[in-house]
Amino acid sequence: MIYTLSILILLLPLASFITIGVPEFLNKKYAWAPKVAGLIGTTSLLLVTLLSYWTAISYFSGARVADGTYATLVPYNYTWLPLGNLHFDLGVLLDPISVMMLVVISTVSLMVHIYSFGYMHGEKGFQRYYAFLSLFTMSMLGLVLATNIFQMYMFWELVGVSSYLLIGFYYPLHAAVHASKKAFIVTRFADMFFLVGILIFGFYTETFNFSFMPNVQIAEGMQAFAPCQADLASKSLAFGGMVLPTALVLMFIGGAGKSAMFPLHIWLPDAMEGPTPVSALIHAATMVVAGVFQIARMFPLWINYAPNAMSIVVVVGAFTAFYAAAVACAQSDIKRGLAFSTISQIAFMMVALGASTALELNHHEHGGLGYLAGMFHLFTHAMFKACLFLCAGVIIHGVHTNEMSAMGSLHKYMPITSATFFISCLAISGIPFFSGFSSKDEIISACMHYSPILGWFMTGVAAMTAFYMFRLYWCIFFGSKKNVEHYESHHVSEHGFNAMTFPLIFLTVITVGVGIFTTLSGFGVPGLEWASFGNLVTPDTTAYTVHFDITTAIISTVVACCSIALATYIYKGESQPVADRLYATFPNLHKWAKNRFYMDNVYQYVTHKILFRFVSKPVAWIDETIINGLIDFSAWGANEGGESIRSWQSGDVRHYAVWFISGAVALTLILLAI
């Protein structure tokens, strides 16, 4: 049975990591040749991808139960560490969103493995790079297949370690080391809240299982979960009903750190110091979508026990989407522009999930729309954002810089890259017949039903998205011709169809194919069915339908087209007089946006001027003066006491006799006195 082979989806990349990494790390002399190491890693991911596709096809075509909803299958579930009523389990969970994530992660990771053959060719540490890629992929696959919250957390931390290793791949460079430490510290700080939330949840509910376990219908032949040891409904009333909302909000902080939500976003732009294929993997299919997946996985908890707390997710997501879009409009570094685009798009998904929860409270006919749209946007965004980053890699590989000032008129020298970048820009802008149209339009529809103010706000952010993406496109491929002579002399080219351009074409085909299918099928009624959580939320919400909102579709399309036209008017062409006048008119606004509204400076000030000065230094003084002083005093006292009685141990029998007789006389006198 295919489901029993799902464990190989985890074991194959783990075996690849060990096979490539152990010889490399123990003794360079026995390390694999670079091409062999790359082939081992890529072949492993090819097998994982085939297994993931086979699992997805089998699951979505047959894993249904009596009422027509998809089953939750658990091919493996092993109790790793029992602790009374609590126990830590390791296993594999297959349900609609985990199977969908298998397809996303394996597809993007395989494309990154293939692409890296060209991009990383000749790089020192090629074997180490492929070992870390395998570890990164395995970690994310383990996260989405987790059967319980604690297993999710274990792989969550492995994802953080993997990102640290890959962001700091160019460790001789100070910027890369600084970026890797920054990502590690910020996400570890957020993960502390995630762990505290898990412990609160486990303590009061007496289980680490996801809350919907007891209601899961298991397909024949599959292992079932152990039932929850406590009634969540009664436990949720503890401390005025604040236990579960508090736990979930703390977990969300961990998700906000991984998904770079404001104000924990500061690590992601600097993560661009790693190799560009790693940026594609982090932004499209692994690290930054972990927070969205966490909310989606525990969605039944939110909707049943903490629906009002979900407004926090909506507010944080909406503000982050606007903030990141504003910053992206002013970036001159191509990778950092795409990084802030990712932050904004992840925030779109967060807002969609929050809007879905609030609507479900009233059992609105559009109640599940945000959930469906958010998860579908995760899928579509992964494909075109991976394509955009890999296109950026081709460009950087050709011109040897990230700055757009060194680019312009590249469409003649990189036609495949230009075409795929253009299509991906149309997709992220929400143009009909491209995948982003269906998913983003449904998010805006859900926001409109949640609150017209939120709907129009997110429509504005979508307009900004189209603007900054086509600003990038025109400046890179149809901008100034001043660098053409350099292109000619250095033979700048994408070198036709090769390991670097094949992934671009493959991901573009998915973007166009999914967009055409979902648009023609009425905004993906068949295409979104896999994202439904079916009867796992409440008994009376057995199915959700996706509604084609023609008004929202027309408005969002018109707005996107206007934004594209505006970007074309300002930025297409050899000279950009309108852009120059805007910079001259609003120099401070552009400066603030380009410098990320100085959020990094705020963190530097808070940490160095406040925390280090008023917290760290006093704590260090207490540690060095009081704590160390007490220890030193104890040592001094013991030494002085020993020195004072040292003469008592003279070795002279006469002295001992005097002390013995004196003591005996003293004791006798005391006894007589009593």
XYZ file of C-alpha atoms in Angstrom:
674
model
C 0.000 0.000 0.000
C 1.408 3.389 -0.986
C 0.707 4.942 2.405
C 3.057 2.497 4.130
C 5.847 3.772 1.879
C 5.308 7.347 3.080
C 7.984 6.855 5.737
C 10.522 6.765 2.900
C 9.664 10.393 2.175
C 11.468 11.192 5.429
C 14.124 8.487 5.370
C 15.462 9.133 1.856
C 16.598 12.753 2.417
C 17.907 11.737 5.852
C 19.950 8.967 4.232
C 21.165 11.457 1.617
C 22.301 13.874 4.340
C 24.190 11.123 6.165
C 25.703 9.645 2.997
C 26.973 12.982 1.701
C 27.681 14.672 5.003
C 29.468 12.105 7.158
C 32.508 11.598 4.842
C 32.644 15.359 4.222
C 32.594 16.305 7.898
C 34.811 13.498 9.257
C 37.590 13.474 6.705
C 37.787 15.534 3.537
C 39.995 12.860 2.022
C 37.051 10.448 1.845
C 34.460 12.999 0.691
C 32.461 12.312 -2.455
C 33.389 14.052 -5.675
C 31.208 17.176 -6.104
C 29.164 15.789 -8.999
C 28.630 12.480 -7.203
C 27.423 14.273 -4.068
C 25.059 16.362 -6.180
C 23.736 13.284 -7.957
C 23.128 11.487 -4.645
C 21.168 14.424 -3.257
C 19.212 15.039 -6.460
C 18.390 11.369 -7.027
C 17.163 11.108 -3.451
C 14.879 14.117 -3.959
C 13.646 12.740 -7.271
C 12.533 9.569 -5.490
C 10.942 11.636 -2.713
C 9.085 13.700 -5.324
C 7.792 10.621 -7.121
C 6.645 9.112 -3.821
C 4.973 12.400 -2.850
C 3.132 12.632 -6.168
C 2.102 8.990 -5.949
C 0.877 9.510 -2.392
C -1.060 12.630 -3.416
C -2.724 10.943 -6.397
C -3.667 7.897 -4.320
C -4.898 10.012 -1.441
C -7.034 12.498 -3.350
C -8.482 9.805 -5.570
C -9.404 7.307 -2.892
C -8.877 8.332 0.727
C -12.487 9.238 1.462
C -14.799 8.080 4.225
C -18.541 7.495 4.312
C -19.643 11.158 4.219
C -17.371 11.994 1.288
C -14.713 13.918 3.217
C -11.055 12.988 3.124
C -9.765 10.639 5.791
C -6.875 11.346 8.118
C -4.446 8.461 7.750
C -1.689 7.536 10.159
C 0.510 4.846 8.593
C 3.009 5.143 11.457
C 2.683 6.332 15.044
C 5.325 5.306 17.576
C 5.334 6.282 21.252
C 8.848 7.532 21.680
C 8.818 8.808 25.261
C 5.939 8.062 27.682
C 5.519 10.495 30.580
C 2.465 9.346 32.508
C -0.647 10.608 30.752
C 1.557 12.630 28.418
C 3.676 10.957 25.785
C 5.862 12.075 22.903
C 4.958 10.320 19.664
C 6.727 10.121 16.326
C 4.779 9.206 13.219
C 3.371 10.141 9.837
C 0.050 11.901 9.359
C -1.610 12.146 5.951
C -4.500 14.550 5.469
C -5.362 17.101 2.751
C -2.986 19.857 3.844
C -0.051 17.600 4.713
C -0.311 15.765 1.378
C -0.537 19.092 -0.444
C 2.583 20.277 1.388
C 4.423 17.111 0.342
C 3.848 18.083 -3.285
C 4.949 21.685 -2.702
C 8.100 20.885 -0.721
C 9.291 18.019 -2.903
C 8.645 19.885 -6.164
C 10.438 23.087 -5.198
C 13.272 21.241 -3.469
C 13.855 19.020 -6.519
C 13.988 22.088 -8.759
C 16.476 23.715 -6.374
C 18.645 20.569 -6.389
C 18.696 20.499 -10.196
C 19.258 24.259 -10.474
C 22.163 24.131 -8.021
C 24.175 21.938 -10.399
C 24.626 25.006 -12.559
C 24.535 27.800 -9.995
C 26.918 26.219 -7.470
C 29.278 24.690 -10.037
C 32.861 25.102 -8.909
C 31.925 26.440 -5.449
C 34.039 25.350 -2.507
C 31.896 23.235 -0.193
C 29.661 21.834 -2.938
C 29.246 18.530 -1.042
C 28.455 20.334 2.205
C 25.850 22.394 0.384
C 23.986 19.338 -0.911
C 24.147 17.651 2.502
C 22.535 20.699 4.105
C 19.894 20.850 1.367
C 18.898 17.269 2.138
C 18.709 18.045 5.867
C 16.611 21.144 5.196
C 14.155 19.240 3.017
C 13.879 16.348 5.479
C 13.214 18.769 8.330
C 10.333 20.488 6.555
C 8.835 17.192 5.395
C 8.959 15.936 8.988
C 7.249 19.116 10.178
C 4.265 18.770 7.850
C 3.894 15.017 8.461
C 3.972 15.354 12.268
C 1.235 13.522 14.174
C 1.408 15.816 17.203
C 2.469 19.280 18.269
C 5.670 18.196 19.980
C 6.897 16.296 16.916
C 6.119 19.389 14.879
C 8.268 21.418 17.272
C 11.205 19.008 16.980
C 11.299 19.313 13.192
C 10.519 23.029 13.525
C 13.834 23.440 15.321
C 15.632 21.301 12.750
C 14.336 23.676 10.078
C 15.900 26.531 12.049
C 19.245 24.763 12.323
C 19.217 23.924 8.609
C 18.497 27.525 7.649
C 21.348 28.688 9.892
C 23.760 26.338 8.139
C 22.650 27.320 4.631
C 22.346 31.083 5.187
C 25.894 31.015 6.576
C 27.190 28.773 3.789
C 29.717 31.437 2.712
C 31.121 31.548 6.243
C 34.375 33.360 5.306
C 32.195 36.417 4.598
C 31.285 38.436 7.671
C 27.893 39.403 6.205
C 26.892 35.747 5.771
C 27.895 34.846 9.329
C 26.044 37.881 10.696
C 22.916 37.006 8.686
C 22.905 33.375 9.831
C 23.284 34.384 13.487
C 20.566 36.986 13.109
C 18.139 34.451 11.622
C 18.989 31.905 14.302
C 18.634 34.310 17.242
C 15.387 35.942 16.090
C 13.672 32.658 15.286
C 14.944 31.034 18.514
C 13.493 33.947 20.473
C 10.124 33.380 18.790
C 10.377 29.608 19.201
C 10.675 30.060 22.957
C 7.070 31.300 22.946
C 6.040 28.364 20.743
C 7.527 25.926 23.274
C 5.855 27.646 26.224
C 2.528 27.482 24.360
C 3.032 23.764 23.703
C 3.802 23.119 27.381
C 0.733 25.056 28.534
C -1.424 23.164 26.062
C 0.023 19.800 27.087
C -0.245 20.497 30.816
C -3.903 21.510 30.787
C -5.178 19.142 28.094
C -2.966 16.177 29.046
C -2.084 15.512 25.414
C 0.178 16.801 22.658
C -2.127 15.440 19.980
C -3.941 17.842 17.692
C -7.346 18.546 19.196
C -9.426 16.933 16.471
C -7.952 13.454 16.951
C -10.971 11.748 18.559
C -13.259 12.732 15.661
C -10.936 11.595 12.885
C -12.307 8.852 10.677
C -9.526 6.427 9.866
C -9.510 4.597 6.562
C -9.421 0.814 6.680
C -5.995 -0.625 7.393
C -4.549 2.575 8.841
C -3.467 3.089 12.434
C -5.614 5.413 14.564
C -4.408 8.004 17.027
C -4.517 7.355 20.727
C -7.571 9.227 22.040
C -7.090 12.478 23.918
C -6.762 11.976 27.657
C -8.880 14.992 28.496
C -12.029 16.721 27.377
C -10.834 19.906 25.680
C -14.208 21.558 26.076
C -14.055 21.343 29.882
C -10.332 22.018 30.083
C -10.735 25.141 27.983
C -12.790 26.721 30.777
C -9.833 26.768 33.154
C -8.758 30.244 34.304
C -11.763 31.920 32.765
C -11.337 30.179 29.421
C -7.968 31.829 28.788
C -5.700 28.769 28.831
C -6.129 27.594 25.237
C -6.260 31.109 23.711
C -3.071 31.972 25.587
C -1.362 28.772 24.437
C -2.405 29.346 20.828
C -1.285 32.984 20.776
C 2.097 31.944 22.190
C 2.371 29.307 19.468
C 1.448 31.956 16.896
C 4.388 34.086 18.046
C 6.626 31.154 17.146
C 4.910 30.953 13.764
C 5.273 34.709 13.286
C 9.017 34.389 13.831
C 9.402 31.586 11.284
C 7.140 33.333 8.748
C 8.827 36.714 9.284
C 5.761 38.614 10.456
C 6.264 42.132 11.807
C 8.126 42.864 14.061
C 10.001 39.537 13.838
C 10.679 39.966 10.113
C 14.149 41.475 10.369
C 16.049 38.214 9.759
C 14.569 37.387 6.355
C 16.030 40.163 4.149
C 19.513 39.481 5.530
C 19.045 35.770 4.838
C 19.706 36.685 1.200
C 23.421 36.390 2.017
C 23.077 32.646 1.441
C 23.196 31.078 -2.038
C 20.254 32.148 -4.217
C 18.846 28.585 -4.588
C 18.663 28.460 -0.796
C 16.698 31.707 -0.859
C 14.231 30.083 -3.249
C 13.849 27.085 -0.939
C 13.429 29.195 2.210
C 10.956 31.622 0.662
C 8.868 29.254 -1.417
C 8.490 25.896 0.278
C 10.149 25.572 3.635
C 10.919 27.956 6.435
C 8.633 30.933 5.906
C 5.514 28.856 5.197
C 5.979 26.905 8.452
C 4.073 29.545 10.412
C 1.129 29.447 8.005
C 1.073 25.660 8.158
C 1.120 25.796 11.965
C -2.032 27.952 12.036
C -3.712 25.747 9.436
C -2.797 22.530 11.235
C -4.260 23.780 14.519
C -7.143 25.588 12.863
C -9.786 23.477 14.675
C -8.268 24.578 17.984
C -8.528 28.232 17.007
C -12.055 27.994 15.691
C -13.468 26.049 18.625
C -11.569 27.450 21.600
C -9.972 30.768 20.649
C -11.937 32.375 17.778
C -11.654 35.899 19.146
C -7.878 35.591 19.543
C -7.612 35.060 15.784
C -8.110 38.799 15.329
C -4.470 39.095 16.437
C -3.462 37.041 13.409
C -5.575 39.252 11.124
C -4.137 42.522 12.461
C -0.511 41.344 12.435
C -0.927 39.868 8.957
C -2.606 42.924 7.462
C -0.037 45.367 8.830
C 2.867 43.131 7.778
C 1.476 42.824 4.253
C 1.331 46.620 3.861
C 4.669 47.296 5.546
C 6.568 44.742 3.447
C 4.937 45.934 0.215
C 5.908 49.530 0.994
C 9.524 48.527 1.623
C 9.637 46.374 -1.536
C 8.692 49.412 -3.654
C 12.016 51.079 -2.832
C 14.545 48.228 -2.846
C 17.434 48.306 -5.311
C 18.732 44.827 -4.420
C 16.802 42.295 -6.498
C 16.870 39.568 -3.845
C 15.823 41.866 -1.017
C 12.965 43.166 -3.130
C 11.763 39.593 -3.596
C 12.326 38.904 0.119
C 9.933 41.659 1.154
C 7.517 40.428 -1.482
C 7.560 37.046 0.264
C 6.870 38.637 3.647
C 3.872 40.441 2.167
C 2.495 37.312 0.483
C 2.883 35.165 3.605
C 0.976 37.873 5.456
C -1.821 37.521 2.884
C -2.115 33.853 3.866
C -2.208 34.723 7.572
C -4.982 37.258 7.015
C -6.982 34.704 5.022
C -6.830 32.142 7.828
C -7.905 34.731 10.392
C -10.796 35.924 8.267
C -11.966 32.354 7.806
C -12.152 31.757 11.539
C -14.214 34.844 12.280
C -16.697 34.046 9.517
C -17.093 30.490 10.716
C -18.427 31.732 14.041
C -21.652 32.737 12.334
C -21.687 29.639 10.071
C -21.604 31.985 7.100
C -21.900 30.394 3.669
C -18.454 31.821 2.931
C -17.086 30.592 6.262
C -14.349 28.330 4.937
C -13.362 30.554 2.053
C -10.392 32.181 3.780
C -8.965 28.863 4.908
C -9.261 27.402 1.413
C -7.859 30.506 -0.241
C -4.973 30.824 2.218
C -3.828 27.241 1.713
C -4.312 27.457 -2.047
C -2.266 30.658 -2.132
C 0.469 28.835 -0.229
C 0.560 26.303 -3.083
C 0.472 28.809 -5.957
C 2.865 31.256 -4.303
C 5.442 28.507 -3.752
C 5.664 27.848 -7.486
C 5.919 31.365 -8.870
C 8.032 32.702 -5.991
C 10.516 29.842 -6.417
C 10.615 30.698 -10.113
C 11.246 34.389 -9.345
C 14.146 33.630 -7.014
C 15.688 31.159 -9.422
C 15.357 33.770 -12.187
C 17.163 36.195 -9.891
C 19.897 33.598 -9.509
C 20.360 33.349 -13.264
C 20.609 37.133 -13.477
C 23.069 37.404 -10.576
C 25.100 34.530 -11.987
C 25.387 36.483 -15.240
C 26.036 40.037 -14.062
C 27.726 39.155 -10.718
C 25.780 41.628 -8.612
C 22.411 41.975 -6.896
C 22.006 45.663 -7.647
C 19.512 46.654 -10.335
C 21.698 49.611 -11.295
C 24.044 47.080 -12.948
C 21.169 45.572 -14.942
C 18.837 46.743 -17.685
C 18.011 45.539 -21.213
C 18.714 41.949 -20.208
C 15.755 40.566 -22.156
C 17.950 40.170 -25.257
C 20.592 38.229 -23.389
C 18.316 36.148 -21.158
C 15.092 35.477 -23.099
C 14.005 32.404 -21.101
C 14.635 34.141 -17.798
C 12.819 37.248 -19.030
C 9.752 35.282 -20.158
C 9.486 33.172 -16.993
C 10.052 36.206 -14.747
C 7.323 38.077 -16.639
C 4.824 35.226 -16.256
C 5.603 34.912 -12.552
C 5.065 38.673 -12.162
C 1.651 38.319 -13.821
C 0.824 35.455 -11.465
C 1.764 37.277 -8.266
C -0.087 40.367 -9.517
C -3.331 38.373 -9.780
C -3.910 38.545 -13.534
C -6.577 36.094 -14.845
C -5.449 32.701 -16.165
C -2.404 32.710 -13.909
C -2.373 30.812 -10.625
C -2.118 33.845 -8.348
C -5.402 35.204 -9.723
C -7.557 32.442 -8.265
C -5.877 32.248 -4.871
C -5.384 35.973 -4.228
C -8.868 36.876 -5.452
C -10.374 34.373 -3.022
C -8.341 35.872 -0.175
C -9.695 39.328 -1.002
C -13.230 37.892 -1.213
C -12.848 36.351 2.251
C -11.532 39.678 3.582
C -14.490 41.524 2.041
C -16.911 39.184 3.812
C -14.972 39.578 7.057
C -14.874 43.369 6.860
C -15.162 45.690 3.836
C -12.427 47.854 5.353
C -10.053 44.886 5.513
C -11.085 43.850 2.005
C -10.270 47.224 0.482
C -7.076 47.456 2.514
C -5.850 44.122 1.165
C -6.918 45.173 -2.346
C -4.623 48.166 -1.954
C -1.761 45.927 -0.850
C -2.416 43.689 -3.877
C -2.128 46.795 -6.076
C 1.221 47.603 -4.458
C 2.309 44.032 -5.198
C 1.672 44.403 -8.907
C 3.461 47.768 -8.889
C 6.701 46.694 -7.200
C 6.946 43.428 -9.144
C 6.728 45.160 -12.507
C 9.089 47.838 -11.252
C 11.579 45.011 -10.794
C 10.806 43.504 -14.176
C 11.120 46.680 -16.248
C 14.268 47.876 -14.464
C 16.001 44.518 -14.917
C 14.996 43.521 -18.424
C 13.996 46.758 -20.208
C 15.829 49.448 -18.286
C 18.924 51.464 -19.034
C 21.217 50.331 -21.841
C 24.348 51.699 -20.193
C 25.437 48.202 -19.192
C 24.991 46.620 -22.650
C 28.661 47.055 -23.516
C 29.558 45.205 -20.326
C 27.158 42.386 -21.241
C 28.792 42.063 -24.656
C 32.359 42.089 -23.384
C 31.664 39.569 -20.611
C 29.400 37.347 -22.726
C 26.470 37.646 -20.321
C 23.972 34.929 -21.190
C 21.736 32.277 -19.668
C 23.359 29.712 -22.017
C 20.102 28.303 -23.345
C 18.343 25.243 -21.991
C 20.373 23.831 -19.094
C 20.214 22.859 -15.422
C 19.452 26.461 -14.445
C 16.753 27.238 -17.000
C 14.872 23.915 -16.858
C 13.479 24.602 -13.349
C 12.291 28.039 -14.509
C 10.319 26.494 -17.365
C 8.944 23.677 -15.198
C 7.705 26.036 -12.466
C 6.246 28.422 -15.059
C 4.292 25.575 -16.668
C 2.783 24.750 -13.260
C 1.949 28.417 -12.672
C 0.174 28.770 -16.016
C -1.441 25.329 -15.932
C -2.906 25.732 -12.457
C -4.053 29.257 -13.302
C -5.893 28.208 -16.459
C -7.477 25.177 -14.784
C -8.729 26.995 -11.696
C -9.939 30.055 -13.612
C -11.879 28.077 -16.205
C -13.368 25.774 -13.548
C -15.013 28.646 -11.689
C -12.186 29.772 -9.426
C -11.044 26.300 -8.666
C -14.073 24.591 -7.153
C -12.475 21.241 -8.031
C -8.988 22.569 -7.533
C -9.566 23.795 -3.988
C -11.368 20.732 -2.728
C -8.149 19.217 -1.402
C -7.688 22.102 1.016
C -10.938 21.530 2.892
C -10.740 20.476 6.494
C -14.184 18.883 6.089
C -15.814 17.599 9.235
C -12.771 18.172 11.411
C -14.029 21.547 12.657
C -17.635 21.333 13.761
C -20.314 18.734 13.084
C -22.454 21.049 10.990
C -19.692 22.192 8.595
C -19.224 19.077 6.534
C -18.286 20.857 3.328
C -17.394 24.248 1.961
C -17.886 25.679 -1.478
C -15.837 28.323 -3.213
C -17.926 31.164 -4.553
C -16.963 33.033 -7.691
C -17.379 36.693 -6.732
C -17.485 38.463 -10.082
C -17.430 41.924 -8.507
C -14.309 41.237 -6.472
C -12.671 39.535 -9.455
C -13.279 42.503 -11.741
C -12.156 45.052 -9.158
C -8.958 43.185 -8.259
C -8.096 42.632 -11.924
C -8.671 46.286 -12.850
C -6.617 47.444 -9.871
C -3.777 45.068 -10.782
C -3.796 46.205 -14.419
C -3.727 49.860 -13.353
C -0.756 49.182 -11.068
C 1.089 47.370 -13.862
C 0.348 50.257 -16.231
C 1.649 52.753 -13.662
C 4.858 50.770 -13.133
C 5.289 50.493 -16.915
C 4.829 54.253 -17.340
C 7.349 55.076 -14.624
C 10.053 52.440 -15.053
C 10.038 51.036 -18.580
C 12.579 52.653 -20.857
C 16.172 53.749 -20.886
C 15.454 56.863 -18.834
C 13.044 57.201 -15.925
C 12.237 60.903 -15.531
C 9.017 60.290 -13.578
C 10.831 58.102 -11.070
C 13.585 60.695 -10.730
C 11.018 63.436 -10.029
C 9.292 61.245 -7.428
C 12.621 60.614 -5.697
C 13.355 64.338 -5.718
C 9.875 65.226 -4.407
C 9.748 62.601 -1.636
C 13.400 61.928 -0.755
C 12.755 61.146 2.895
C 9.900 58.752 2.160
C 12.052 56.841 -0.330
C 14.988 56.838 2.070
C 12.860 55.479 4.907
C 11.308 52.782 2.740
C 14.667 51.731 1.291
C 16.083 51.469 4.803
C 13.107 49.325 5.926
C 11.760 52.208 8.020
C 14.839 51.739 10.198
C 13.457 48.721 12.021
C 16.951 47.215 12.227
C 18.169 50.433 13.811
C 15.354 50.238 16.346
C 16.418 46.709 17.273
C 20.051 47.797 17.525
C 19.101 50.696 19.793
C 16.832 48.584 22.002
C 19.357 45.765 22.381
C 22.548 47.803 22.751
C 21.365 51.002 24.416
C 18.607 49.599 26.625
C 18.889 45.837 27.139
C 22.688 45.648 27.213
C 23.085 48.822 29.284
C 20.182 48.565 31.739
C 19.641 44.800 31.878
C 22.750 42.933 30.752
C 25.277 45.108 32.588
C 23.432 45.026 35.947
C 22.955 41.277 35.602
C 26.645 40.876 34.745
C 27.578 43.029 37.795
C 25.364 40.891 40.056
C 26.903 37.730 38.634
C 30.490 38.925 38.923
C 30.227 40.864 42.183
C 27.584 39.207 44.321
C 27.348 35.616 43.094
C 31.053 35.217 42.344
C 31.803 37.203 45.502
C 29.810 34.790 47.668
C 31.578 31.846 46.086
C 34.971 33.502 46.563
C 34.037 34.382 50.163
C 33.116 30.760 50.863
C 36.457 29.634 49.486
C 38.300 32.304 51.518
C 36.395 31.377 54.698
C 37.145 27.691 54.312
C 40.815 28.463 53.679
C 41.094 30.787 56.680
C 39.288 28.301 58.911
C 41.682 25.589 57.859
C 44.674 27.821 58.495
C 43.369 28.733 61.976
C 43.108 25.110 63.131
C 46.152 23.959 61.237
C 48.290 24.120 64.388
C 45.997 21.616 66.081
C 47.338 18.898 63.816
C 50.956 19.245 64.934
C 51.718 15.505 65.302
C 52.969 16.065 68.891
C 51.382 13.528 71.288
C 51.846 15.930 74.211
C 49.663 18.545 72.536
C 46.966 15.949 71.847
C 47.103 14.819 75.511
C 46.664 18.401 76.738
C 43.617 18.896 74.473
C 42.184 15.506 75.506
C 42.534 16.168 79.269
C 41.260 19.749 78.907
C 38.182 18.532 77.031
C 37.496 15.784 79.540
C 37.743 18.214 82.465
C 35.457 20.713 80.683
C 32.813 18.079 79.993
C 32.990 16.837 83.599
C 32.486 20.350 84.987
C 29.534 20.892 82.630
C 27.900 17.634 83.718
C 28.404 18.476 87.432
C 26.938 21.922 86.871
C 23.846 20.430 85.270
